[in-house]
Short mmCIF file of N, CA and C in Angstrom, two decimals:
data_model
loop_
_atom_site.label_atom_id
_atom_site.label_comp_id
_atom_site.label_asym_id
_atom_site.label_seq_id
_atom_site.Cartn_x
_atom_site.Cartn_y
_atom_site.Cartn_z
N MET J 638 0.75 -1.27 -0.08
CA MET J 638 -0.03 -0.04 0.03
C MET J 638 0.87 1.20 0.08
N LYS J 639 1.90 1.16 0.74
CA LYS J 639 2.85 2.46 0.93
C LYS J 639 3.57 2.77 -0.44
N SER J 640 3.90 1.66 -1.03
CA SER J 640 4.53 1.72 -2.37
C SER J 640 3.54 2.44 -3.45
N ARG J 641 2.38 2.06 -3.29
CA ARG J 641 1.31 2.75 -4.30
C ARG J 641 1.26 4.29 -3.85
N GLU J 642 1.14 4.53 -2.63
CA GLU J 642 0.91 5.87 -2.16
C GLU J 642 2.25 6.68 -2.52
N THR J 643 3.44 6.11 -2.48
CA THR J 643 4.54 6.63 -2.71
C THR J 643 4.59 6.99 -4.38
N LEU J 644 4.15 5.99 -5.16
CA LEU J 644 4.01 6.13 -6.56
C LEU J 644 3.08 7.36 -7.04
N ILE J 645 1.99 7.34 -6.28
CA ILE J 645 0.92 8.40 -6.54
C ILE J 645 1.56 9.75 -6.33
N ARG J 646 2.23 9.82 -5.24
CA ARG J 646 2.86 11.16 -4.84
C ARG J 646 3.95 11.53 -5.86
N LEU J 647 4.76 10.65 -6.20
CA LEU J 647 5.89 10.91 -7.21
C LEU J 647 5.16 11.20 -8.57
N LYS J 648 4.15 10.66 -9.12
CA LYS J 648 3.35 11.14 -10.23
C LYS J 648 2.92 12.49 -10.03
N LYS J 649 2.25 12.82 -8.90
CA LYS J 649 1.70 14.13 -8.66
C LYS J 649 2.77 15.13 -8.64
N PHE J 650 4.05 14.72 -8.14
CA PHE J 650 5.09 15.64 -8.01
C PHE J 650 5.51 16.17 -9.49
N GLN J 651 5.61 15.02 -10.40
CA GLN J 651 6.09 15.07 -11.72
C GLN J 651 5.12 15.92 -12.46
N VAL J 652 3.81 15.78 -12.25
CA VAL J 652 2.77 16.65 -12.94
C VAL J 652 2.90 18.07 -12.58
N ASP J 653 3.12 18.31 -11.24
CA ASP J 653 3.25 19.64 -10.61
C ASP J 653 4.61 20.32 -11.35
N GLU J 654 5.62 19.49 -11.27
CA GLU J 654 6.83 20.05 -11.82
C GLU J 654 6.62 20.45 -13.46
N LYS J 655 5.89 19.59 -14.14
CA LYS J 655 5.74 19.96 -15.54
C LYS J 655 4.74 21.20 -15.61
N ARG J 656 3.87 21.34 -14.79
CA ARG J 656 3.09 22.61 -14.87
C ARG J 656 3.87 23.76 -14.47
N ARG J 657 4.86 23.64 -13.55
CA ARG J 657 5.68 24.78 -13.13
C ARG J 657 6.49 25.28 -14.33
N LYS J 658 7.11 24.21 -15.04
CA LYS J 658 7.90 24.59 -16.15
C LYS J 658 7.23 25.16 -17.29
N VAL J 659 5.92 24.59 -17.58
CA VAL J 659 4.95 25.38 -18.64
C VAL J 659 4.63 26.79 -18.14
N ALA J 660 4.47 26.98 -16.96
CA ALA J 660 4.17 28.36 -16.36
C ALA J 660 5.43 29.37 -16.64
N GLN J 661 6.61 28.86 -16.29
CA GLN J 661 7.73 29.37 -16.54
C GLN J 661 7.88 29.85 -18.00
N ILE J 662 7.85 28.85 -18.75
CA ILE J 662 7.77 29.13 -20.30
C ILE J 662 6.84 30.23 -20.82
N GLU J 663 5.66 30.11 -20.35
CA GLU J 663 4.57 31.04 -20.71
C GLU J 663 5.14 32.38 -20.28
N THR J 664 5.66 32.61 -19.08
CA THR J 664 6.09 33.89 -18.53
C THR J 664 7.25 34.51 -19.43
N MET J 665 8.05 33.53 -19.77
CA MET J 665 9.20 34.02 -20.62
C MET J 665 8.82 34.67 -21.89
N ILE J 666 7.73 33.76 -22.56
CA ILE J 666 7.21 34.16 -23.81
C ILE J 666 6.58 35.69 -23.74
N ALA J 667 5.82 35.78 -22.68
CA ALA J 667 5.20 36.98 -22.44
C ALA J 667 6.18 38.22 -22.20
N GLU J 668 7.24 37.89 -21.44
CA GLU J 668 8.30 38.83 -21.25
C GLU J 668 8.99 39.02 -22.65
N PHE J 669 9.23 38.10 -23.35
CA PHE J 669 10.00 38.29 -24.74
C PHE J 669 9.06 39.28 -25.66
N ASP J 670 7.82 38.93 -25.55
CA ASP J 670 6.85 39.75 -26.56
C ASP J 670 6.87 41.17 -25.96
N ARG J 671 6.67 41.35 -24.66
CA ARG J 671 6.89 42.73 -24.07
C ARG J 671 8.26 43.50 -24.53
N MET J 672 9.28 42.61 -24.32
CA MET J 672 10.62 43.34 -24.67
C MET J 672 10.63 43.67 -26.15
N ALA J 673 9.97 42.74 -26.94
CA ALA J 673 10.17 42.95 -28.56
C ALA J 673 9.39 44.21 -28.82
N SER J 674 8.15 44.27 -28.31
CA SER J 674 7.34 45.50 -28.53
C SER J 674 7.99 46.91 -27.96
N ASP J 675 8.82 46.78 -26.88
CA ASP J 675 9.49 47.91 -26.26
C ASP J 675 10.50 48.23 -27.39
N LEU J 676 11.28 47.12 -27.62
CA LEU J 676 12.34 47.46 -28.58
C LEU J 676 11.93 48.04 -29.94
N GLU J 677 10.77 47.46 -30.56
CA GLU J 677 10.33 48.17 -31.73
C GLU J 677 9.96 49.67 -31.52
N ARG J 678 9.41 49.96 -30.43
CA ARG J 678 9.06 51.27 -30.13
C ARG J 678 10.23 52.25 -30.07
N GLU J 679 11.24 51.64 -29.46
CA GLU J 679 12.62 52.51 -29.15
C GLU J 679 13.14 52.60 -30.62
N ILE J 680 13.16 51.50 -31.45
CA ILE J 680 13.73 51.69 -32.84
C ILE J 680 13.03 52.74 -33.61
N ARG J 681 11.67 52.61 -33.59
CA ARG J 681 10.85 53.59 -34.25
C ARG J 681 11.13 55.05 -33.88
N VAL J 682 11.27 55.34 -32.71
CA VAL J 682 11.58 56.57 -32.09
C VAL J 682 12.89 57.10 -32.57
N GLU J 683 13.94 56.28 -32.63
CA GLU J 683 15.33 56.66 -32.95
C GLU J 683 15.26 56.87 -34.44
N GLN J 684 14.64 56.04 -35.28
CA GLN J 684 14.51 56.22 -36.68
C GLN J 684 13.87 57.52 -37.02
N GLU J 685 12.78 57.76 -36.39
CA GLU J 685 11.96 58.97 -36.69
C GLU J 685 12.74 60.27 -36.42
N ARG J 686 13.69 60.22 -35.34
CA ARG J 686 14.40 61.31 -35.11
C ARG J 686 15.46 61.75 -36.21
N ALA J 687 15.63 61.02 -37.09
CA ALA J 687 16.49 61.36 -38.19
C ALA J 687 15.71 62.33 -38.88
N GLY J 688 14.43 62.46 -39.07
CA GLY J 688 13.65 63.56 -39.70
C GLY J 688 13.72 63.61 -41.19
N PRO J 689 13.03 64.53 -41.73
CA PRO J 689 13.09 64.73 -43.31
C PRO J 689 14.24 65.56 -43.79
N GLY J 690 14.92 66.25 -43.06
CA GLY J 690 15.87 67.09 -43.30
C GLY J 690 15.33 68.54 -43.83
N THR J 691 16.35 69.38 -44.08
CA THR J 691 15.93 70.68 -44.60
C THR J 691 16.55 70.99 -45.94
N ASP J 692 17.50 70.26 -46.36
CA ASP J 692 18.20 70.59 -47.59
C ASP J 692 17.61 69.68 -48.77
N GLN J 693 18.40 69.63 -49.76
CA GLN J 693 17.86 68.76 -50.91
C GLN J 693 18.23 67.24 -50.47
N GLY J 694 17.56 66.47 -51.34
CA GLY J 694 17.70 65.06 -51.01
C GLY J 694 16.54 64.48 -50.42
N THR J 695 16.51 63.07 -50.46
CA THR J 695 15.32 62.37 -49.87
C THR J 695 15.77 61.34 -48.85
N ILE J 696 17.04 61.00 -48.68
CA ILE J 696 17.54 60.07 -47.79
C ILE J 696 17.53 60.86 -46.40
N THR J 697 16.75 60.28 -45.37
CA THR J 697 16.69 61.01 -44.11
C THR J 697 17.66 60.46 -43.12
N GLY J 698 18.17 59.15 -43.38
CA GLY J 698 19.03 58.58 -42.38
C GLY J 698 19.48 57.20 -42.88
N ILE J 699 20.75 56.91 -42.50
CA ILE J 699 21.34 55.46 -42.79
C ILE J 699 21.61 54.79 -41.48
N PHE J 700 21.05 53.76 -41.20
CA PHE J 700 21.14 53.05 -40.11
C PHE J 700 21.80 51.59 -40.35
N SER J 701 22.81 51.21 -39.47
CA SER J 701 23.48 50.08 -39.65
C SER J 701 22.89 48.92 -38.54
N VAL J 702 22.48 47.85 -39.08
CA VAL J 702 22.21 46.83 -38.26
C VAL J 702 22.95 45.59 -38.39
N LEU J 703 23.68 45.25 -37.45
CA LEU J 703 24.45 43.94 -37.51
C LEU J 703 23.53 42.80 -36.90
N VAL J 704 23.44 41.67 -37.61
CA VAL J 704 22.70 40.61 -37.16
C VAL J 704 23.56 39.35 -36.83
N ASP J 705 23.17 38.72 -35.77
CA ASP J 705 24.03 37.64 -35.26
C ASP J 705 23.73 36.33 -36.21
N GLY J 706 24.85 35.90 -36.71
CA GLY J 706 24.82 34.66 -37.56
C GLY J 706 24.11 34.91 -39.00
N ASP J 707 24.11 36.08 -39.48
CA ASP J 707 23.45 36.43 -40.65
C ASP J 707 21.94 36.11 -40.52
N ASP J 708 21.23 36.19 -39.39
CA ASP J 708 19.79 35.92 -39.15
C ASP J 708 19.11 37.09 -39.47
N HIS J 709 18.38 37.30 -40.59
CA HIS J 709 17.79 38.55 -40.94
C HIS J 709 16.56 38.57 -40.33
N ASN J 710 16.07 37.50 -39.74
CA ASN J 710 14.84 37.47 -39.20
C ASN J 710 14.77 37.56 -37.59
N GLU J 711 15.89 37.91 -37.08
CA GLU J 711 15.91 38.18 -35.55
C GLU J 711 15.17 39.50 -35.30
N PRO J 712 14.63 39.67 -34.14
CA PRO J 712 13.82 40.74 -33.86
C PRO J 712 14.06 42.21 -34.15
N VAL J 713 15.47 42.62 -33.85
CA VAL J 713 15.97 43.85 -34.25
C VAL J 713 15.85 44.06 -35.71
N ALA J 714 16.43 43.15 -36.52
CA ALA J 714 16.45 43.27 -38.04
C ALA J 714 14.96 43.40 -38.63
N ASP J 715 14.25 42.48 -38.01
CA ASP J 715 12.80 42.38 -38.47
C ASP J 715 12.11 43.73 -38.23
N ALA J 716 12.31 44.22 -37.11
CA ALA J 716 11.58 45.56 -36.75
C ALA J 716 12.05 46.63 -37.66
N VAL J 717 13.42 46.60 -37.78
CA VAL J 717 13.82 47.74 -38.68
C VAL J 717 13.31 47.59 -40.17
N ARG J 718 13.39 46.35 -40.66
CA ARG J 718 12.90 46.11 -41.99
C ARG J 718 11.47 46.60 -42.04
N GLY J 719 10.53 46.29 -41.02
CA GLY J 719 9.19 46.77 -41.12
C GLY J 719 8.94 48.24 -40.99
N ILE J 720 9.94 48.97 -40.51
CA ILE J 720 9.74 50.47 -40.30
C ILE J 720 10.28 51.14 -41.63
N LEU J 721 11.57 50.87 -42.10
CA LEU J 721 12.17 51.68 -43.01
C LEU J 721 11.55 51.51 -44.47
N ASP J 722 11.84 52.46 -45.37
CA ASP J 722 11.34 52.33 -46.68
C ASP J 722 12.14 51.52 -47.58
N GLY J 723 13.36 51.11 -46.98
CA GLY J 723 14.13 50.23 -47.90
C GLY J 723 15.36 49.81 -47.02
N HIS J 724 16.01 48.72 -47.54
CA HIS J 724 17.15 48.13 -46.75
C HIS J 724 18.07 47.69 -47.72
N ILE J 725 19.47 47.63 -47.41
CA ILE J 725 20.52 47.01 -48.28
C ILE J 725 21.03 45.86 -47.49
N VAL J 726 21.00 44.72 -47.89
CA VAL J 726 21.54 43.62 -47.06
C VAL J 726 22.91 43.20 -47.76
N MET J 727 23.94 43.36 -46.77
CA MET J 727 25.29 42.86 -47.16
C MET J 727 25.49 41.40 -46.58
N GLU J 728 26.08 40.75 -47.21
CA GLU J 728 26.41 39.18 -46.88
C GLU J 728 27.96 38.89 -46.84
N ARG J 729 28.24 38.29 -45.84
CA ARG J 729 29.67 37.72 -45.86
C ARG J 729 30.04 36.76 -46.94
N ALA J 730 29.10 35.90 -47.11
CA ALA J 730 29.41 34.85 -48.24
C ALA J 730 29.59 35.60 -49.62
N ILE J 731 29.07 36.77 -49.98
CA ILE J 731 29.32 37.46 -51.26
C ILE J 731 30.73 38.17 -51.10
N ALA J 732 31.17 38.62 -49.84
CA ALA J 732 32.43 39.33 -49.70
C ALA J 732 33.51 38.09 -49.68
N GLU J 733 33.11 36.82 -49.15
CA GLU J 733 33.99 35.80 -49.28
C GLU J 733 34.28 35.37 -50.77
N ARG J 734 33.41 35.57 -51.68
CA ARG J 734 33.64 35.28 -53.03
C ARG J 734 34.47 36.32 -53.82
N GLY J 735 34.71 37.42 -53.09
CA GLY J 735 35.50 38.63 -53.65
C GLY J 735 34.73 39.60 -54.36
N ARG J 736 33.41 39.70 -54.22
CA ARG J 736 32.57 40.63 -54.89
C ARG J 736 32.22 41.82 -53.87
N TYR J 737 32.72 42.97 -54.26
CA TYR J 737 32.47 44.10 -53.48
C TYR J 737 31.77 45.17 -54.36
N PRO J 738 30.74 45.97 -53.76
CA PRO J 738 30.36 45.88 -52.54
C PRO J 738 29.37 44.46 -52.29
N ALA J 739 29.49 43.96 -51.21
CA ALA J 739 28.92 42.54 -50.85
C ALA J 739 27.38 42.69 -50.56
N ILE J 740 26.70 43.21 -51.65
CA ILE J 740 25.30 43.46 -51.39
C ILE J 740 24.45 42.44 -52.08
N ASN J 741 23.64 41.78 -51.25
CA ASN J 741 22.70 40.75 -51.79
C ASN J 741 21.40 41.37 -52.39
N ILE J 742 21.39 41.59 -53.76
CA ILE J 742 20.44 42.39 -54.43
C ILE J 742 18.99 41.78 -54.18
N LEU J 743 18.98 40.49 -54.15
CA LEU J 743 17.56 39.88 -54.11
C LEU J 743 17.03 40.03 -52.70
N LYS J 744 17.87 40.30 -51.57
CA LYS J 744 17.27 40.48 -50.22
C LYS J 744 17.15 42.04 -49.94
N SER J 745 17.77 42.73 -50.75
CA SER J 745 17.70 44.34 -50.48
C SER J 745 16.53 44.65 -51.21
N ILE J 746 15.77 45.56 -50.51
CA ILE J 746 14.50 46.04 -51.08
C ILE J 746 14.34 47.52 -50.79
N SER J 747 13.51 48.21 -51.71
CA SER J 747 13.25 49.60 -51.56
C SER J 747 11.85 49.72 -51.99
N ARG J 748 10.98 50.17 -51.01
CA ARG J 748 9.63 50.50 -51.49
C ARG J 748 9.47 51.64 -52.38
N THR J 749 10.43 52.74 -52.22
CA THR J 749 10.46 53.66 -53.16
C THR J 749 11.14 53.59 -54.53
N MET J 750 11.66 52.38 -54.74
CA MET J 750 12.61 52.22 -56.00
C MET J 750 11.67 52.50 -57.27
N PRO J 751 10.44 52.03 -57.44
CA PRO J 751 9.84 52.33 -58.76
C PRO J 751 9.65 53.80 -59.03
N ARG J 752 9.36 54.62 -57.87
CA ARG J 752 9.48 56.05 -58.08
C ARG J 752 10.87 56.65 -58.27
N ALA J 753 11.89 56.18 -57.58
CA ALA J 753 13.28 56.63 -57.65
C ALA J 753 13.95 56.33 -58.87
N ALA J 754 13.71 55.29 -59.45
CA ALA J 754 14.46 54.86 -60.77
C ALA J 754 13.83 55.58 -61.93
N ASP J 755 14.74 55.54 -62.96
CA ASP J 755 14.25 56.10 -64.12
C ASP J 755 13.13 55.15 -64.71
N PRO J 756 11.98 55.68 -65.04
CA PRO J 756 10.66 54.87 -65.41
C PRO J 756 11.10 54.09 -66.75
N ASP J 757 12.08 54.60 -67.42
CA ASP J 757 12.23 53.83 -68.82
C ASP J 757 12.87 52.58 -68.32
N PHE J 758 13.76 52.43 -67.31
CA PHE J 758 14.62 51.43 -66.92
C PHE J 758 13.95 50.46 -65.79
N VAL J 759 12.89 50.65 -65.41
CA VAL J 759 12.22 49.89 -64.32
C VAL J 759 12.00 48.38 -64.85
N PRO J 760 11.53 48.21 -66.02
CA PRO J 760 11.41 46.96 -66.51
C PRO J 760 12.79 46.13 -66.67
N VAL J 761 13.91 46.98 -67.04
CA VAL J 761 15.13 46.39 -67.07
C VAL J 761 15.73 45.84 -65.74
N ILE J 762 15.42 46.71 -64.80
CA ILE J 762 15.84 46.41 -63.32
C ILE J 762 14.97 45.18 -62.82
N ASN J 763 13.68 45.13 -63.06
CA ASN J 763 12.97 43.94 -62.69
C ASN J 763 13.34 42.73 -63.44
N GLU J 764 13.64 42.72 -64.60
CA GLU J 764 14.09 41.64 -65.47
C GLU J 764 15.46 41.01 -64.97
N ALA J 765 16.34 42.02 -64.44
CA ALA J 765 17.69 41.68 -63.90
C ALA J 765 17.35 40.74 -62.63
N ARG J 766 16.43 41.31 -61.81
CA ARG J 766 16.13 40.61 -60.61
C ARG J 766 15.55 39.33 -60.74
N GLN J 767 14.66 39.20 -61.65
CA GLN J 767 14.00 37.97 -62.13
C GLN J 767 15.11 36.94 -62.51
N VAL J 768 16.07 37.36 -63.27
CA VAL J 768 17.07 36.46 -63.69
C VAL J 768 17.92 35.98 -62.61
N MET J 769 18.27 36.97 -61.71
CA MET J 769 19.16 36.60 -60.63
C MET J 769 18.26 35.61 -59.65
N ALA J 770 17.07 35.87 -59.51
CA ALA J 770 16.25 35.11 -58.63
C ALA J 770 16.20 33.66 -59.25
N THR J 771 15.97 33.45 -60.63
CA THR J 771 16.06 32.14 -61.13
C THR J 771 17.34 31.38 -61.00
N TYR J 772 18.46 32.20 -61.08
CA TYR J 772 19.83 31.47 -60.78
C TYR J 772 19.84 31.06 -59.43
N ALA J 773 19.46 31.97 -58.37
CA ALA J 773 19.66 31.72 -57.03
C ALA J 773 18.73 30.35 -56.62
N ASP J 774 17.55 30.27 -57.18
CA ASP J 774 16.70 29.23 -57.03
C ASP J 774 17.41 27.86 -57.44
N MET J 775 17.99 27.96 -58.42
CA MET J 775 18.73 26.65 -59.14
C MET J 775 20.17 26.51 -58.77
N GLU J 776 20.69 27.36 -58.00
CA GLU J 776 22.07 27.42 -57.81
C GLU J 776 22.68 26.21 -57.30
N GLU J 777 22.00 25.55 -56.31
CA GLU J 777 22.73 24.33 -55.70
C GLU J 777 22.63 23.24 -56.81
N LEU J 778 21.67 23.06 -57.60
CA LEU J 778 21.59 22.02 -58.70
C LEU J 778 22.70 22.41 -59.70
N ILE J 779 22.69 23.67 -60.00
CA ILE J 779 23.86 24.13 -61.13
C ILE J 779 25.23 23.65 -60.53
N ARG J 780 25.53 24.02 -59.32
CA ARG J 780 26.87 23.76 -58.64
C ARG J 780 27.11 22.32 -58.62
N LEU J 781 26.16 21.47 -58.22
CA LEU J 781 26.21 20.02 -58.18
C LEU J 781 26.31 19.25 -59.50
N GLY J 782 26.01 20.08 -60.50
CA GLY J 782 25.86 19.63 -61.91
C GLY J 782 24.60 18.65 -62.18
N ALA J 783 23.67 18.93 -61.40
CA ALA J 783 22.42 18.11 -61.62
C ALA J 783 21.46 18.78 -62.53
N TYR J 784 21.79 20.04 -62.97
CA TYR J 784 21.01 20.74 -63.89
C TYR J 784 21.48 20.38 -65.32
N ARG J 785 20.54 20.01 -66.08
CA ARG J 785 20.88 19.64 -67.59
C ARG J 785 20.57 20.83 -68.36
N ALA J 786 21.60 21.37 -69.14
CA ALA J 786 21.29 22.50 -70.02
C ALA J 786 20.27 22.05 -70.96
N GLY J 787 19.37 23.04 -71.30
CA GLY J 787 18.34 22.84 -72.26
C GLY J 787 16.88 22.43 -71.49
N SER J 788 16.95 22.18 -70.27
CA SER J 788 15.67 21.79 -69.48
C SER J 788 14.87 22.96 -69.45
N SER J 789 15.40 24.10 -69.32
CA SER J 789 14.53 25.34 -69.01
C SER J 789 15.28 26.46 -69.63
N ALA J 790 14.64 27.19 -70.52
CA ALA J 790 15.17 28.50 -71.21
C ALA J 790 15.43 29.48 -70.30
N GLU J 791 14.66 29.66 -69.21
CA GLU J 791 14.90 30.75 -68.20
C GLU J 791 16.22 30.36 -67.42
N VAL J 792 16.38 29.05 -67.08
CA VAL J 792 17.51 28.77 -66.31
C VAL J 792 18.77 28.85 -67.09
N ASP J 793 18.69 28.36 -68.43
CA ASP J 793 19.82 28.54 -69.18
C ASP J 793 20.20 29.99 -69.50
N ALA J 794 19.36 30.93 -69.58
CA ALA J 794 19.59 32.28 -69.61
C ALA J 794 20.13 32.85 -68.29
N ALA J 795 19.70 32.32 -67.18
CA ALA J 795 20.23 32.86 -65.97
C ALA J 795 21.79 32.34 -65.85
N ILE J 796 21.92 31.10 -66.32
CA ILE J 796 23.29 30.69 -66.25
C ILE J 796 24.28 31.55 -67.00
N ARG J 797 23.87 31.87 -68.31
CA ARG J 797 24.62 32.68 -69.20
C ARG J 797 24.88 34.11 -68.66
N LEU J 798 23.89 34.58 -68.05
CA LEU J 798 23.79 35.83 -67.54
C LEU J 798 24.56 36.17 -66.08
N HIS J 799 24.79 34.93 -65.33
CA HIS J 799 25.24 34.93 -63.97
C HIS J 799 26.63 35.76 -63.87
N LYS J 800 27.67 35.44 -64.66
CA LYS J 800 28.89 36.02 -64.60
C LYS J 800 28.91 37.46 -65.02
N PRO J 801 28.21 37.76 -66.16
CA PRO J 801 28.13 39.21 -66.50
C PRO J 801 27.46 40.10 -65.51
N LEU J 802 26.33 39.60 -64.82
CA LEU J 802 25.63 40.18 -63.85
C LEU J 802 26.52 40.41 -62.45
N GLU J 803 27.21 39.40 -62.07
CA GLU J 803 28.10 39.49 -60.98
C GLU J 803 29.26 40.53 -61.30
N ALA J 804 29.65 40.62 -62.36
CA ALA J 804 30.77 41.60 -62.88
C ALA J 804 30.11 43.10 -62.79
N PHE J 805 29.06 43.01 -63.35
CA PHE J 805 28.36 44.47 -63.28
C PHE J 805 28.01 44.99 -61.73
N LEU J 806 27.72 44.05 -60.95
CA LEU J 806 27.70 44.37 -59.49
C LEU J 806 28.97 44.60 -58.65
N SER J 807 30.09 44.27 -59.39
CA SER J 807 31.25 44.52 -58.68
C SER J 807 31.76 46.04 -58.89
N GLN J 808 32.37 46.56 -57.88
CA GLN J 808 32.94 47.89 -58.07
C GLN J 808 34.16 48.15 -57.23
N ASN J 809 35.15 48.64 -57.81
CA ASN J 809 36.29 49.14 -57.16
C ASN J 809 36.05 50.32 -56.26
N LYS J 810 36.92 50.51 -55.24
CA LYS J 810 36.75 51.71 -54.50
C LYS J 810 36.71 53.03 -55.28
N GLU J 811 37.84 53.00 -56.18
CA GLU J 811 38.00 54.36 -57.03
C GLU J 811 37.08 54.41 -58.30
N GLU J 812 36.35 53.29 -58.52
CA GLU J 812 35.52 53.29 -59.64
C GLU J 812 34.14 54.10 -59.43
N ALA J 813 33.78 55.06 -60.48
CA ALA J 813 32.55 55.61 -60.45
C ALA J 813 31.91 55.40 -61.77
N THR J 814 30.55 55.40 -61.68
CA THR J 814 29.75 55.27 -62.91
C THR J 814 28.47 56.12 -62.74
N THR J 815 27.99 56.67 -63.73
CA THR J 815 26.85 57.54 -63.46
C THR J 815 25.68 56.50 -63.56
N LEU J 816 24.53 57.00 -62.98
CA LEU J 816 23.26 56.19 -62.97
C LEU J 816 22.79 55.76 -64.36
N ALA J 817 22.83 56.89 -65.37
CA ALA J 817 22.36 56.54 -66.64
C ALA J 817 23.30 55.52 -67.35
N ASP J 818 24.65 55.55 -67.07
CA ASP J 818 25.65 54.53 -67.63
C ASP J 818 25.46 53.20 -67.00
N GLY J 819 25.02 53.23 -65.71
CA GLY J 819 24.67 52.00 -64.99
C GLY J 819 23.40 51.27 -65.67
N TYR J 820 22.54 52.06 -65.90
CA TYR J 820 21.11 51.45 -66.51
C TYR J 820 21.41 50.97 -67.90
N ARG J 821 22.31 51.62 -68.72
CA ARG J 821 22.69 51.14 -70.06
C ARG J 821 23.35 49.88 -70.10
N ARG J 822 24.29 49.91 -69.07
CA ARG J 822 25.13 48.66 -69.11
C ARG J 822 24.29 47.48 -68.59
N LEU J 823 23.42 47.64 -67.67
CA LEU J 823 22.55 46.53 -67.34
C LEU J 823 21.59 46.15 -68.60
N GLU J 824 21.14 47.09 -69.28
CA GLU J 824 20.32 46.80 -70.49
C GLU J 824 21.16 46.16 -71.47
N GLN J 825 22.34 46.27 -71.72
CA GLN J 825 23.28 45.58 -72.68
C GLN J 825 23.42 44.17 -72.16
N ILE J 826 23.63 43.94 -70.88
CA ILE J 826 23.79 42.61 -70.39
C ILE J 826 22.48 41.78 -70.63
N LEU J 827 21.39 42.28 -70.51
CA LEU J 827 20.17 41.64 -70.66
C LEU J 827 19.92 41.27 -72.01
N LYS J 828 20.53 42.12 -72.91
CA LYS J 828 20.27 41.80 -74.26
C LYS J 828 21.11 40.52 -74.77
N ILE J 829 22.11 40.12 -73.95
CA ILE J 829 22.78 38.82 -74.12
C ILE J 829 21.80 37.80 -74.22
N LYS J 830 20.81 37.88 -73.19
CA LYS J 830 19.73 36.74 -73.18
C LYS J 830 18.90 36.73 -74.29
N GLU J 831 18.64 37.91 -74.92
CA GLU J 831 17.72 37.84 -76.05
C GLU J 831 18.35 37.35 -77.31
N THR J 832 19.72 37.77 -77.60
CA THR J 832 20.40 37.46 -78.84
C THR J 832 20.84 35.86 -78.81
N GLU J 833 20.92 35.15 -77.70
CA GLU J 833 21.28 33.92 -77.54
C GLU J 833 20.09 32.94 -77.53
N ASN J 834 18.79 33.56 -77.51
CA ASN J 834 17.71 32.53 -77.48
C ASN J 834 17.37 32.31 -78.86
#
């Protein structure tokens, strides 16, 4: 009889212990949510302090956010991305390949880009992004040799344009190009796709 009572007490203790752990976890989640909302409020206040400025130009501030382990979905990066009109994502892997500036074009977004870019070249910019996205989607298969040329005209074009686009995105510190020249150069690169189809 005593062993049965002991077993019942032990089970009750285990259930109580599990309930206590669940309550701790719920408290931690609530605290994290509160901290995240406080953090987002603080970030919003700091970014709004940059203000619209009084001189020419439309950039009101440049903020640098370093993320741990390239995790762009951690709370600070996620909050900043939700507040700003645009963001430029720099990646270590691109720098390790030797391309500078090490900007990941596909992860970098500007809500004002369609209005900020020359309207004649917005389709060119969108096409370049689509080509780069196609290559990024298939990159692992291409690298492993699992992709067979001719399987997809879009992927074949993305493979042909990959090196010219990477070269286009590279820039030495001393190098300068006008925006108009950059648009024209990008348009010429994309014409390679049309002439080889």
